[in-house]
Short mmCIF file of C-alpha atoms in Angstrom, two decimals:
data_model
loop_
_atom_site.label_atom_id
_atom_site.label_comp_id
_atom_site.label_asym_id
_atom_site.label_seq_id
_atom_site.Cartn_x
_atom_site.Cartn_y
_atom_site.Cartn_z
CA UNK A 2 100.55 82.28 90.12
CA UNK A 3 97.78 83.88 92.27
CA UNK A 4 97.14 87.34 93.24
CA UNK A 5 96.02 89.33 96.03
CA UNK A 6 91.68 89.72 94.99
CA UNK A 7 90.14 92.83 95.11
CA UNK A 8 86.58 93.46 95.01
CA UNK A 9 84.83 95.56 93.54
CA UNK A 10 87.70 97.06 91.64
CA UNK A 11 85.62 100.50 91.01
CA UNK A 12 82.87 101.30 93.85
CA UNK A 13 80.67 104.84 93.50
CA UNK A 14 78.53 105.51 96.43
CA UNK A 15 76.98 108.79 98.24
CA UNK A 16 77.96 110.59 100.87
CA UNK A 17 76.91 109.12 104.19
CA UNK A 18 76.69 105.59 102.72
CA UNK A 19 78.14 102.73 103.39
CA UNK A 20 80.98 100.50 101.78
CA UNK A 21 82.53 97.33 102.17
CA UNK A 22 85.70 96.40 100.43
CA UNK A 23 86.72 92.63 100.21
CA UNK A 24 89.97 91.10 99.97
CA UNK A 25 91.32 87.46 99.11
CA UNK A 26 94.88 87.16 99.80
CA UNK A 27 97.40 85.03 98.10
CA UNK A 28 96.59 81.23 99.44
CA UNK A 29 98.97 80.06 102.68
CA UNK A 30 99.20 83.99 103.43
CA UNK A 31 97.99 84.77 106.88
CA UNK A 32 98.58 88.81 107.09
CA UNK A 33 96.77 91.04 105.53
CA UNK A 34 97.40 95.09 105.02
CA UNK A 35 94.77 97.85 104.16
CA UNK A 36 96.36 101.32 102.23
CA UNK A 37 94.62 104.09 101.18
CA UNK A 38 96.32 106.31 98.37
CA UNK A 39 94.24 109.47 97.82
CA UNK A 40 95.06 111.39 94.58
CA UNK A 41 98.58 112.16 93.57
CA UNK A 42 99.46 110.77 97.04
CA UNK A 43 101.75 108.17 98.58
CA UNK A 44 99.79 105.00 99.96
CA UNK A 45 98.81 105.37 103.53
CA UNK A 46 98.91 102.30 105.78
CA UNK A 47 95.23 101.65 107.22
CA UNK A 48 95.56 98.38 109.72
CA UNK A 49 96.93 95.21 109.30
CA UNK A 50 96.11 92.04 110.34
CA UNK A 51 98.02 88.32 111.24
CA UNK A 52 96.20 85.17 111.92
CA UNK A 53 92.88 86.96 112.18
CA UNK A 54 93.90 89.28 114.63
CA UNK A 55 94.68 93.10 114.26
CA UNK A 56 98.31 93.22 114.59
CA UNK A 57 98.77 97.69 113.64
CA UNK A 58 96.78 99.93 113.07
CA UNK A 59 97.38 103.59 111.14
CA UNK A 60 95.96 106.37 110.73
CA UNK A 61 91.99 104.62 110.21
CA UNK A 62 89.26 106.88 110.76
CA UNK A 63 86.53 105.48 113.77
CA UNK A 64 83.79 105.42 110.75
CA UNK A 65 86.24 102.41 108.84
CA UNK A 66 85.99 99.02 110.72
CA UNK A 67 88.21 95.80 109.46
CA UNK A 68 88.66 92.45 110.19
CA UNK A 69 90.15 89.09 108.57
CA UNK A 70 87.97 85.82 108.29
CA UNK A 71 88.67 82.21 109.33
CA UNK A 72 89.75 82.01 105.72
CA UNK A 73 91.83 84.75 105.60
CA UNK A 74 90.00 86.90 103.70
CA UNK A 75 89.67 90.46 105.09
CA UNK A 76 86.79 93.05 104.91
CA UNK A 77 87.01 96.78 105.46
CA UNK A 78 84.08 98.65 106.38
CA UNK A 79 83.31 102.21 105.78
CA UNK A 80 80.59 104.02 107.14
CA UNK A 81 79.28 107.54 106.86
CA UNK A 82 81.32 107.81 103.74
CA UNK A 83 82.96 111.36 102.85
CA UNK A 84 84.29 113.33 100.08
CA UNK A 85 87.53 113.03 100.86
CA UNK A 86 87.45 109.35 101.47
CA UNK A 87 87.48 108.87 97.73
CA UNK A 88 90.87 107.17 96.91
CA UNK A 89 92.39 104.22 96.03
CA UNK A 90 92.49 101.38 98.77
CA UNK A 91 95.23 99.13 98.40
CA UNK A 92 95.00 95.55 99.95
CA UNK A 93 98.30 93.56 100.31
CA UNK A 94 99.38 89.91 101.49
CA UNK A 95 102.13 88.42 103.24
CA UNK A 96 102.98 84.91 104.04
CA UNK A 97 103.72 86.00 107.43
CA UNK A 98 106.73 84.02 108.16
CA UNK A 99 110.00 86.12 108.08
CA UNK A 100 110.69 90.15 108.40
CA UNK A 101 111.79 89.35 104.60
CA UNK A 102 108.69 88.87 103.64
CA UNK A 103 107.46 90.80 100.28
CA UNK A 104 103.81 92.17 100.51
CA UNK A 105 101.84 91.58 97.32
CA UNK A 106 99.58 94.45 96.35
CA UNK A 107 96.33 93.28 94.95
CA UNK A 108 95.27 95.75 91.93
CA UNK A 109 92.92 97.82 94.29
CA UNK A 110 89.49 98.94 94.71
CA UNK A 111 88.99 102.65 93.33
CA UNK A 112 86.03 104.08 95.75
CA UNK A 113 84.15 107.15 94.66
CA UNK A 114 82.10 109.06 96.73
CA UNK A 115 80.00 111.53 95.18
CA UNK B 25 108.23 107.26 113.72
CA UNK B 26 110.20 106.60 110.76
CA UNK B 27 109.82 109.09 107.67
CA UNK B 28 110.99 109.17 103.71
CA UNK B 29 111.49 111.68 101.57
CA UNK B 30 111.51 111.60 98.39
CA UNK B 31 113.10 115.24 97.31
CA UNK B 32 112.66 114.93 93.64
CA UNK B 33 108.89 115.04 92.20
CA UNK B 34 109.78 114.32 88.89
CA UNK B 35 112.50 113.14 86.59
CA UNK B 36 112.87 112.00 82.87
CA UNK B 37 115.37 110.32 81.19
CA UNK B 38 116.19 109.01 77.42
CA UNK B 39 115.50 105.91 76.76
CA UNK B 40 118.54 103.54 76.54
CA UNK B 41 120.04 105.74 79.30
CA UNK B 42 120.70 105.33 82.83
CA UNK B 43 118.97 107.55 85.46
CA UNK B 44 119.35 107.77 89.32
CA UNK B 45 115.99 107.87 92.11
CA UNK B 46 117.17 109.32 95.51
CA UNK B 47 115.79 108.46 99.04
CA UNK B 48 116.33 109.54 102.07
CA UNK B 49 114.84 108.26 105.43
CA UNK B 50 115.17 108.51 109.06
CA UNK B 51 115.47 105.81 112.09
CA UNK B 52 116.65 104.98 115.05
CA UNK B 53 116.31 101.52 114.08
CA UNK B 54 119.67 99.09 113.69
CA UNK B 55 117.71 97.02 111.50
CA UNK B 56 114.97 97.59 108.69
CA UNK B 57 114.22 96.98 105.31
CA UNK B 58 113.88 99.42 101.73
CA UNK B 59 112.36 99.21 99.10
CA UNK B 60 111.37 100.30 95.83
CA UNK B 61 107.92 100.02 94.54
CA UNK B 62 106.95 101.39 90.80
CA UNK B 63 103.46 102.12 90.16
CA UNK B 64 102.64 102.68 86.69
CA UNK B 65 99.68 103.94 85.17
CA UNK B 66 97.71 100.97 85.78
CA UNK B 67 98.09 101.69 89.73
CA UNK B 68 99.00 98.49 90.31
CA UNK B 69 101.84 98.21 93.24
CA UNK B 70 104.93 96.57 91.58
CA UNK B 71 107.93 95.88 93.65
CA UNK B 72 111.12 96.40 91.72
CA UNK B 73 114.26 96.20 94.77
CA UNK B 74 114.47 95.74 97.98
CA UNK B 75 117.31 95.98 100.84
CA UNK B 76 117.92 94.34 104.04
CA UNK B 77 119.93 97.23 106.28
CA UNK B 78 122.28 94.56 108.14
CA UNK B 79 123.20 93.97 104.43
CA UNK B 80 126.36 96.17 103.46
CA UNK B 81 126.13 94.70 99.69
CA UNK B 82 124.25 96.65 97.45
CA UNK B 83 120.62 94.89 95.80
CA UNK B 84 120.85 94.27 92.41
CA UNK B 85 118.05 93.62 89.95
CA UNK B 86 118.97 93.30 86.21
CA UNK B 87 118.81 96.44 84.76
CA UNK B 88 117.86 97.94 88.77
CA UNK B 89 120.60 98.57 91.47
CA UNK B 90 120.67 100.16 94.75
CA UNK B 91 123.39 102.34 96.24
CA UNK B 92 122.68 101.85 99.76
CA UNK B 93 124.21 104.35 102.45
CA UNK B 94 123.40 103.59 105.73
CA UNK B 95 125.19 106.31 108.03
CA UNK B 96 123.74 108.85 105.73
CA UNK B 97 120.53 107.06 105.62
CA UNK B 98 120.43 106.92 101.76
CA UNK B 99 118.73 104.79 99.02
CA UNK B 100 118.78 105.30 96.17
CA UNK B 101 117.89 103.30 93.11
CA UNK B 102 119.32 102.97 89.06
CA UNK B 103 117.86 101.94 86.40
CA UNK B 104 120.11 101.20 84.01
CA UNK B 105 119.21 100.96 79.95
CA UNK B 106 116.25 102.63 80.64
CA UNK B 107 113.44 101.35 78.59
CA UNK B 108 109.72 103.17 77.56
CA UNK B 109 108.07 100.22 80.10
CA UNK B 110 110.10 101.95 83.39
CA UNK B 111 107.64 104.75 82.97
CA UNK B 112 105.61 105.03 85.87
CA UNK B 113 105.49 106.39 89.49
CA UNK B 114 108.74 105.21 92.06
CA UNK B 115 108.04 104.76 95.72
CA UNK B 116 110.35 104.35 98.48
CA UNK B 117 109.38 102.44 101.28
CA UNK B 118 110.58 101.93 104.70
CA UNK B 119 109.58 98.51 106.75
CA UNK B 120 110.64 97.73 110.37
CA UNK B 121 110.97 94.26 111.90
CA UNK B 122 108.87 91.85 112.67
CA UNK B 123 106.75 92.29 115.89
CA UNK B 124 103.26 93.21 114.68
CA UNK B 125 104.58 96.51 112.74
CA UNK B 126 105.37 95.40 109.76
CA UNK B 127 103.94 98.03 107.67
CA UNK B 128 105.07 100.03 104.95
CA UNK B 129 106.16 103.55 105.28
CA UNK B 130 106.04 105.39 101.87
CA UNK B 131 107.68 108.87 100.35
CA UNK B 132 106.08 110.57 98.39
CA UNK B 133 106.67 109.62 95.07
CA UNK B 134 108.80 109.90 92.18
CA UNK B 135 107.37 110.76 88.52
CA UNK B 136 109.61 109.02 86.36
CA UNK B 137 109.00 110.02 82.55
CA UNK B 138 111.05 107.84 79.84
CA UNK B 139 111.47 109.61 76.42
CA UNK B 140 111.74 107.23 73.12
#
């Protein structure tokens, strides 16, 4: 069966660069979730989006931007990267259709930021 | 805003036996939805159980079972048989209803550590 796509899976960059992190959810989902899960920590929900609009949003620095395509793929931006932005980001799918629904955790993209 | 704790950082167990996960979370919400998520080394996000609260029966997932107490706002999850491959990190997880805020709310984390 398909899987939530992450890419990159590993990303190193500098402080004050720039990232992008892409996600392809499962096909026929139409929300998408962003989680960040810093060392040792607990995942930390970023924003979410349904039908290509930004339904939540958590605790998302100004310098991170999202959004979700016409084809349901979703993009987070991350600008005037720091240290302590280094972490695991988590992107998840949901078909969108019931409270029931499970979200499926792609395998995430491990940023760096040196 | 909804919270859960996790009290327990770590636990280990013998293989073959059975070990209890606690949770504990807080709402004002009537209706909601746990889960368990198991993370193992590979980081990937693995569901294992999950819980509906206007559901008084307790989940049950082969070897994994909930005990589900909603007055005292309780979850807690049992693996029974456990087996070298349950090794990993356990996550509670708290979801409210539909309306835009479906997001998860996570404890911290459970270190479970299986011993052959």
């Amino acid at each position: 069966a398909a899987g939530v796509i992450q890419s990159p899976r590993h990303l190193i960059k500098e402080k004050r660069e720039t990232a992008t992190l892409k996600c392809y959810p499962i096909p026929r989902h139409d929300t998408v979730y962003w989680y960040q899960q810093g060392p040792g920590q607990d995942p930390q929900f970023l924003i979410s989006f349904y039908e290509k609009m930004q339904s939540d949003k958590g605790s998302i620095p100004d310098r991170f931007s999202a959004q979700q395509f016409s084809d349901y793929h979703s993009e987070l931006n991350m600008s005037s990267l720091e240290l302590g932005d280094s972490a695991l980001y988590f992107c998840a799918s949901s078909p969108g259709t019931s409270n029931w629904d499970e979200q499926f955790f792609g395998p995430g993209t491990r940023l760096t930021v040196l | 805003a909804q919270t859960v704790t996790q009290s327990q950082p770590e636990m280990s167990v013998q293989e073959a036996e059975t070990v209890t996960l606690s949770c504990t979370y807080d709402t004002s919400e009537s209706d909601y939805y746990l889960f368990w998520y198991k993370q193992p080394p590979s980081r990937q996000m693995i569901l294992v159980i999950r819980q509906e609260a206007y559901k008084q029966q307790n989940a049950t997932e082969n070897r994994f079972s909930v005990n589900f107490q909603k007055a005292a706002k309780s979850f807690s999850l049992k693996i029974s048989d456990s087996q070298l491959g349950d090794a990993a990190m356990y996550f509670c997880a708290y979801r409210s209803p539909g309306g835009g805020s479906e997001k998860l709310v996570f404890g911290k984390g459970m270190k479970l550590t299986v011993n052959p």
